[in-house]
PDB file of C-alpha atoms and ligand atoms in Angstrom:
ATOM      1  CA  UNK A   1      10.468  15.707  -4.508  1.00  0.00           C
ATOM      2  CA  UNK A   2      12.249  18.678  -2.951  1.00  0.00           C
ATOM      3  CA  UNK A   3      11.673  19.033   0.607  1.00  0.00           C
ATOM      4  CA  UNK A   4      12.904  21.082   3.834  1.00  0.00           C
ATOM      5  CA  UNK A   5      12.335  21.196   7.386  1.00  0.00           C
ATOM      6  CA  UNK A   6      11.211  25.257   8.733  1.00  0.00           C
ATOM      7  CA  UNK A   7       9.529  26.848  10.955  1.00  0.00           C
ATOM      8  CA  UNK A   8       6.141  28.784   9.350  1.00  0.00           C
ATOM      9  CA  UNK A   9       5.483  32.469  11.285  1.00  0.00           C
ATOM     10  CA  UNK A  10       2.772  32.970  13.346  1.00  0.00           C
ATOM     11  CA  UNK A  11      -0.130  35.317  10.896  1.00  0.00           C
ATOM     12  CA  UNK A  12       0.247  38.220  13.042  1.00  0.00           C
ATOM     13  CA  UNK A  13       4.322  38.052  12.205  1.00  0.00           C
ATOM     14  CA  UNK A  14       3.620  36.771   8.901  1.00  0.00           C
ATOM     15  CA  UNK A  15       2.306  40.084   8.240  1.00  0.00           C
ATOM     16  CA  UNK A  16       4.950  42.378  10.081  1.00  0.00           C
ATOM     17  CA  UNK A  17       7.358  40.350   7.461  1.00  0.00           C
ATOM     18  CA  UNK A  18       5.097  40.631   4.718  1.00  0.00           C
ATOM     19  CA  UNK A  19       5.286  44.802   5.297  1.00  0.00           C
ATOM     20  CA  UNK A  20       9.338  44.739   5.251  1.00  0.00           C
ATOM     21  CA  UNK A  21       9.257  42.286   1.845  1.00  0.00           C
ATOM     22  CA  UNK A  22       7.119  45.552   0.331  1.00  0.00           C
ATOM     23  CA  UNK A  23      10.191  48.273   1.850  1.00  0.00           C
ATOM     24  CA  UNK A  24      12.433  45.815   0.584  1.00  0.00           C
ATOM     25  CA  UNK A  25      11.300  45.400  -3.022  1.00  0.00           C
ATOM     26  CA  UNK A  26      10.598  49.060  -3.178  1.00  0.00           C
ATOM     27  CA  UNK A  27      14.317  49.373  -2.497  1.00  0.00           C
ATOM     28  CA  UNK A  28      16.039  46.415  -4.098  1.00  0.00           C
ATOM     29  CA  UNK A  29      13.720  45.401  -6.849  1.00  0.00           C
ATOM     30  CA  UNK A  30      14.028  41.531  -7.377  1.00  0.00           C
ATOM     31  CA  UNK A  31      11.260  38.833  -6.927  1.00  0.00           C
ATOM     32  CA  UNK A  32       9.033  39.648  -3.195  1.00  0.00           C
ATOM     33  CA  UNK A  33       8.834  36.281  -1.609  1.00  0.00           C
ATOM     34  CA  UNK A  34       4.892  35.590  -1.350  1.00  0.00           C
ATOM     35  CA  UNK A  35       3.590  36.372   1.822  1.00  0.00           C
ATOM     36  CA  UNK A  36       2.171  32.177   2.225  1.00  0.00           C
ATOM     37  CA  UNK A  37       5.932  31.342   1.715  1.00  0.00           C
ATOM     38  CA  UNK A  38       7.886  33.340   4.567  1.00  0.00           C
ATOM     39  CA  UNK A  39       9.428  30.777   6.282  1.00  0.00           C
ATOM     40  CA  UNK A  40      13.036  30.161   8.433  1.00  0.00           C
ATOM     41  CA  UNK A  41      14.550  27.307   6.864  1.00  0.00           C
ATOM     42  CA  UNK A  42      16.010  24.942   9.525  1.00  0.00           C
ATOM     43  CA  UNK A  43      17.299  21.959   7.073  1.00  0.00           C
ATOM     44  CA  UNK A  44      17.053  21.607   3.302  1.00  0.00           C
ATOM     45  CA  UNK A  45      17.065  18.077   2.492  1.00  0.00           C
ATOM     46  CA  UNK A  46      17.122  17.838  -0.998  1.00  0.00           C
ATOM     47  CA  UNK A  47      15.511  15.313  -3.937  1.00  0.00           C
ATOM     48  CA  UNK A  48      13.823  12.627  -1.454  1.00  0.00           C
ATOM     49  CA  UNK A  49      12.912   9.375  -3.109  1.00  0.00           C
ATOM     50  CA  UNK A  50       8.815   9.437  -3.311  1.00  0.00           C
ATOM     51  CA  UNK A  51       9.228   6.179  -0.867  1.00  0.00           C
ATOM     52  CA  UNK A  52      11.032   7.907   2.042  1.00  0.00           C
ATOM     53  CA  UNK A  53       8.033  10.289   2.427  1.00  0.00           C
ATOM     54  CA  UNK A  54       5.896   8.420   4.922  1.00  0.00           C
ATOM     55  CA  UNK A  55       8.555   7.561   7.538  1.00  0.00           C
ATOM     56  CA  UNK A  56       9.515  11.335   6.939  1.00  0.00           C
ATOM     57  CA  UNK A  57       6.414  11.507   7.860  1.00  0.00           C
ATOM     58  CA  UNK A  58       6.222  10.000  10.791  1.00  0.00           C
ATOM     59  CA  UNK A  59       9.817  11.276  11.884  1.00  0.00           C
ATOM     60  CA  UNK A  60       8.815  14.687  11.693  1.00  0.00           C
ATOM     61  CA  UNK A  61       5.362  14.015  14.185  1.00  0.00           C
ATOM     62  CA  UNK A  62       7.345  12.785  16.244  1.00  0.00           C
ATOM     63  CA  UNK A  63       9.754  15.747  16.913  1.00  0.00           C
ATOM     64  CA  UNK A  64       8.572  18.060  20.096  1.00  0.00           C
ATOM     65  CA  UNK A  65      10.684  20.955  19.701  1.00  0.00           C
ATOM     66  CA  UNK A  66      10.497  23.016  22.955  1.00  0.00           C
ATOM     67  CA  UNK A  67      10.177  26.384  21.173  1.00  0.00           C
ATOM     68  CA  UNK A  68      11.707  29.759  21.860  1.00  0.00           C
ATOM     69  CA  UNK A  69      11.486  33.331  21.092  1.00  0.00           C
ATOM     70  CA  UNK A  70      13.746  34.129  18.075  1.00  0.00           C
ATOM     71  CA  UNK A  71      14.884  37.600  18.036  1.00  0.00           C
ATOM     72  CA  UNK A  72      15.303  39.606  14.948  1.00  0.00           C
ATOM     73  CA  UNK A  73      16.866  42.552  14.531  1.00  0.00           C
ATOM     74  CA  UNK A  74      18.569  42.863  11.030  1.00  0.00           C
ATOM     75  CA  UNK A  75      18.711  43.022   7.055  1.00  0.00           C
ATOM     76  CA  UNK A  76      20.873  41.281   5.685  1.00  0.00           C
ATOM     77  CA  UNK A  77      21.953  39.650   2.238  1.00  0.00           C
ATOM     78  CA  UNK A  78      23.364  36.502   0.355  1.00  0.00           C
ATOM     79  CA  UNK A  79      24.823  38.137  -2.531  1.00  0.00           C
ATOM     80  CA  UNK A  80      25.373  35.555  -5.045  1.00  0.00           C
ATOM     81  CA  UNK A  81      22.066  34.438  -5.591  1.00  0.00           C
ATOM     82  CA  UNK A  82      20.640  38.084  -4.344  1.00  0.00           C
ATOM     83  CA  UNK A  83      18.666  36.865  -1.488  1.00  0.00           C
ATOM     84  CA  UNK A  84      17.501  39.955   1.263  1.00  0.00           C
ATOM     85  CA  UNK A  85      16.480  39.004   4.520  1.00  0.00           C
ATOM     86  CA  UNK A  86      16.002  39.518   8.112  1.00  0.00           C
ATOM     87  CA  UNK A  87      17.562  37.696  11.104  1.00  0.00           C
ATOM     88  CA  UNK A  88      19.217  37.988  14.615  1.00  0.00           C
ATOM     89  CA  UNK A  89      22.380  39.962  15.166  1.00  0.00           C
ATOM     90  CA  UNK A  90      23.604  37.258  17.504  1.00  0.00           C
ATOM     91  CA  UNK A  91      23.313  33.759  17.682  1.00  0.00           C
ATOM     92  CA  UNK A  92      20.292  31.925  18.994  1.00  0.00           C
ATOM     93  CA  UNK A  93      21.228  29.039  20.906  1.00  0.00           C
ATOM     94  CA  UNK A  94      17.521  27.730  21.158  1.00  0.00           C
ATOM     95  CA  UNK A  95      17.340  27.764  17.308  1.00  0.00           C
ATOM     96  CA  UNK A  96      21.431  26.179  17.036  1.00  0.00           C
ATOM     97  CA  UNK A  97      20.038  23.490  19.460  1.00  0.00           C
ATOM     98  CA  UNK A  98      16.946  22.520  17.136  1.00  0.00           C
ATOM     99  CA  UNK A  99      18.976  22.736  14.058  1.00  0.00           C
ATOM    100  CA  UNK A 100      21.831  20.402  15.186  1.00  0.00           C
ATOM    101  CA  UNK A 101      19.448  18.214  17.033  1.00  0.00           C
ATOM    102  CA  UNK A 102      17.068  17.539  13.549  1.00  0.00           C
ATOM    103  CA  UNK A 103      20.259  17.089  11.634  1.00  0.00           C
ATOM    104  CA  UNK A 104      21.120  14.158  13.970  1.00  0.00           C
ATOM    105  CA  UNK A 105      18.476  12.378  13.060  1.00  0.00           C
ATOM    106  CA  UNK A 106      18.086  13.353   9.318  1.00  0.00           C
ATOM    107  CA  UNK A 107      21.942  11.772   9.473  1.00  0.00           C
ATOM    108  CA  UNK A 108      20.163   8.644  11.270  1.00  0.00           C
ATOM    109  CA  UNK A 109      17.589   8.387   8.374  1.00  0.00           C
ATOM    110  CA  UNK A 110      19.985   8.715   5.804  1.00  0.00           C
ATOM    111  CA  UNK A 111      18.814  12.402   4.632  1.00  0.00           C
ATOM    112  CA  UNK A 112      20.208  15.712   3.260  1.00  0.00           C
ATOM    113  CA  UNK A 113      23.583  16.692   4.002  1.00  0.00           C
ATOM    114  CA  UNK A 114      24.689  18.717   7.167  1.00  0.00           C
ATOM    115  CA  UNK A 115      25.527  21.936   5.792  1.00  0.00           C
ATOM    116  CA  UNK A 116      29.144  23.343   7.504  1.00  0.00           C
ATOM    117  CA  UNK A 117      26.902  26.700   8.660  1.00  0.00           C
ATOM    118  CA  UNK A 118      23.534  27.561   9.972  1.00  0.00           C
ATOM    119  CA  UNK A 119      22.756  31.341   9.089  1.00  0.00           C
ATOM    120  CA  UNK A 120      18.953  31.591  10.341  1.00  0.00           C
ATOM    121  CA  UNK A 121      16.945  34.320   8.051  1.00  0.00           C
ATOM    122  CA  UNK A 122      13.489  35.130   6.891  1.00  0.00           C
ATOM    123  CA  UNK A 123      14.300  35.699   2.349  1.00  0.00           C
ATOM    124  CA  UNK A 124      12.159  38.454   1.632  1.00  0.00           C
ATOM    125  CA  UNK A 125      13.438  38.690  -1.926  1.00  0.00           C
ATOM    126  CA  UNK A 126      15.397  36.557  -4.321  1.00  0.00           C
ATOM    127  CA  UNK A 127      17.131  38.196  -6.973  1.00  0.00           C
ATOM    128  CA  UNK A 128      17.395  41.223  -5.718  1.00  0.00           C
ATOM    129  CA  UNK A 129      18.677  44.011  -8.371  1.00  0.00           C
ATOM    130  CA  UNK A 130      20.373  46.562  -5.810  1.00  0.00           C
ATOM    131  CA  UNK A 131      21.354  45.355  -2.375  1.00  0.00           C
ATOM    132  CA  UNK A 132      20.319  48.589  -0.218  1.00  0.00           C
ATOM    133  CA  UNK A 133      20.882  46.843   3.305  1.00  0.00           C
ATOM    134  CA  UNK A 134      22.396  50.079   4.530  1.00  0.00           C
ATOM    135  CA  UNK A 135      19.086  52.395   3.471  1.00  0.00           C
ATOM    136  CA  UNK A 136      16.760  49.714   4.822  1.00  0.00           C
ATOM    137  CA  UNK A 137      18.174  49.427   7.743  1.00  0.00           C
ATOM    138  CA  UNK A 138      17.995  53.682   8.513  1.00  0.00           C
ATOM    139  CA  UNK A 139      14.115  53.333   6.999  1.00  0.00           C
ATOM    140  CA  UNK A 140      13.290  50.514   9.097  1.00  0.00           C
ATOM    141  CA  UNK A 141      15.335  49.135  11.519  1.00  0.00           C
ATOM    142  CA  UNK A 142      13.901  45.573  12.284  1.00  0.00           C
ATOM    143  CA  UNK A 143      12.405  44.436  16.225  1.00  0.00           C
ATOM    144  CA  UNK A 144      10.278  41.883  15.922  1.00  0.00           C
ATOM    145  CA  UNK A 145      10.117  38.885  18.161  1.00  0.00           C
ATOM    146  CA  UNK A 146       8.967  35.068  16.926  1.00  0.00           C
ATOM    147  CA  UNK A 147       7.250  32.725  19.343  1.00  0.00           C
ATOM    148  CA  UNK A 148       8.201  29.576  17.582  1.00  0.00           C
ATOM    149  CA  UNK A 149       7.323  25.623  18.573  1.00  0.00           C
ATOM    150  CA  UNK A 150       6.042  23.789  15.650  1.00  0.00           C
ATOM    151  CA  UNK A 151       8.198  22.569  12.517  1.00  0.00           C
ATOM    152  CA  UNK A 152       6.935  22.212   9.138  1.00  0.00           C
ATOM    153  CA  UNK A 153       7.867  19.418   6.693  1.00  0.00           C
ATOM    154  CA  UNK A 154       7.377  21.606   3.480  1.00  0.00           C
ATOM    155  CA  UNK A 155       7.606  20.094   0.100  1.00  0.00           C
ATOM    156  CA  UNK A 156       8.942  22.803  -3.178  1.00  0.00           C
ATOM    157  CA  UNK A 157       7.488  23.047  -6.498  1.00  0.00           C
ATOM    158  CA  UNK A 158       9.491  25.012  -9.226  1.00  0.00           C
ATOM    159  CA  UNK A 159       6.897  26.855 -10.906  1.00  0.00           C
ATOM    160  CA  UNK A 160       7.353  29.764 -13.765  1.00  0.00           C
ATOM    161  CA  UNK A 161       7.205  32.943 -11.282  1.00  0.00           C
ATOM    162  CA  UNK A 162       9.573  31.231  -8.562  1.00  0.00           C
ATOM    163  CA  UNK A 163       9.235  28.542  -5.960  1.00  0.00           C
ATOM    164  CA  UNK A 164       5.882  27.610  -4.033  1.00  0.00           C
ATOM    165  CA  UNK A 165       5.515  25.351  -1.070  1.00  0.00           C
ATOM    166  CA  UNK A 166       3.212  22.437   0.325  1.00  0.00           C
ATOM    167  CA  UNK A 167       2.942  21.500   3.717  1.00  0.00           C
ATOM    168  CA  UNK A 168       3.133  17.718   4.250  1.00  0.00           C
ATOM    169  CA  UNK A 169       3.954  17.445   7.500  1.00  0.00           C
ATOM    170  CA  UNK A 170       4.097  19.051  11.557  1.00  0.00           C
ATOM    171  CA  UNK A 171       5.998  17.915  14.418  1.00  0.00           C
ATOM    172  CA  UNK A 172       3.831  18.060  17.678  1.00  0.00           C
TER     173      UNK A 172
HETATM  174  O1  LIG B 201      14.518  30.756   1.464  1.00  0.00           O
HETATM  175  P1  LIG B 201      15.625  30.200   2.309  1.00  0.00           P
HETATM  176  O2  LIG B 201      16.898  30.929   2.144  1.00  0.00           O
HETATM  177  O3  LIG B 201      15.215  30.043   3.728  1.00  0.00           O
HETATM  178  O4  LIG B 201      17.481  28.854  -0.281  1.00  0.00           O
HETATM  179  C1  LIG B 201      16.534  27.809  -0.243  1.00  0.00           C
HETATM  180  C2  LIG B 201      15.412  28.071   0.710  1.00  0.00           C
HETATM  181  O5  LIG B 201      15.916  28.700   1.852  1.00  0.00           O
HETATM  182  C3  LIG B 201      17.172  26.587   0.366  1.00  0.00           C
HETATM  183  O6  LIG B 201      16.113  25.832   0.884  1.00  0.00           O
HETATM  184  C4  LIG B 201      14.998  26.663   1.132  1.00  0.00           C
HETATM  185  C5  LIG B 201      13.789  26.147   0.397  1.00  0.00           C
HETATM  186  O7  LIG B 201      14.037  26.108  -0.972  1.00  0.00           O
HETATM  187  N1  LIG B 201      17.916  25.823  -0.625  1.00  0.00           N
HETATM  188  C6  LIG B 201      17.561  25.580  -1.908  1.00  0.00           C
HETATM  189  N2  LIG B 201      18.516  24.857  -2.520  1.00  0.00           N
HETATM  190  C7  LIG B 201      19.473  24.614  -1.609  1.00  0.00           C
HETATM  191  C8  LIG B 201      20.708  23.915  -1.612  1.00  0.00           C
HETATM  192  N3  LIG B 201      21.143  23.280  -2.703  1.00  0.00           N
HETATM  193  C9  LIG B 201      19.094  25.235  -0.392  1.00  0.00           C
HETATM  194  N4  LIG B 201      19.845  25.188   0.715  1.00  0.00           N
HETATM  195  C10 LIG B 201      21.010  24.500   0.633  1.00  0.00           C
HETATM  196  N5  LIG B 201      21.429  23.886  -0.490  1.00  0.00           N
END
């Protein structure tokens, strides 16, 4: 099964993202992530063995992040698989900290593989058809603020109109 640690946005942010996902596709075109699966991805494990899931599990109940207030302030894109998102302008060190710090122990458990950067974003569209960061950005420039404190073990089905996810798991 495909799985990844993230952090899930509160419903009142959800929505805020879920109105810049419309501006987005309106400009871009491509596929609107659904508004259930906005999400910052903090570690993408990978195929887990069926097996590993329940001291996953466990692991991931376990964590206590401290939590933060994540800052975002910008579109921007990944261009080679046509991703358009929103993130911080400068680096968070509360959200650097949690990211190393869960990679430690996925390396402990024998999970996933580091990756050399950490890039936090909110993908509002995959497969975008015109990247039009420079418009969005005039029509609306991005300040929202995220209260963040609980991770999400989130497992990733491949279905025929893109990816959905499952929660399995919450730290405390
Ligand atoms: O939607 P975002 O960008 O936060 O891009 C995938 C998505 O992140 C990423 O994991 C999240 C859940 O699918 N992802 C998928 N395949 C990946 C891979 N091979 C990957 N990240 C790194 N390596």
């Amino acid at each position: 099964m495909r799985l990844f640690l993230a952090l899930e946005p509160p419903d009142d942010l959800r929505e805020r993202l879920a109105t810049l996902a419309d501006l987005a596709q309106a400009r871009c075109g491509g596929r609107r992530m659904p508004d259930a699966s906005l999400h910052l991805t903090l570690a993408f494990l990978g195929e887990v063995d069926e097996g590993r899931l329940s001291a996953l599990v466990e692991w991931v109940g376990c964590q206590a992040p401290t939590g933060g207030i994540w800052r975002l302030d910008r579109w921007g894109s990944f261009r080679r698989p046509g991703n358009v998102w929103v993130g911080g302008r400068t680096h968070d060190p509360a959200l650097d900290a949690l990211q190393a710090g869960l990679w430690n122990g996925l390396e402990a458990l024998g999970l996933g593989v580091r990756p050399t950067r950490f890039v936090p974003h909110v993908t509002l569209l995959r497969r975008a058809e015109r990247m039009a960061i420079g418009p969005l950005e005039a029509q609306a420039p991005v300040a929202l603020d995220w209260r963040w404190q609980r991770l999400t073990l989130l497992r990733s089905y491949t279905e025929q109109d893109g990816a959905r996810y499952k929660a399995l798991a919450h730290s405390a």
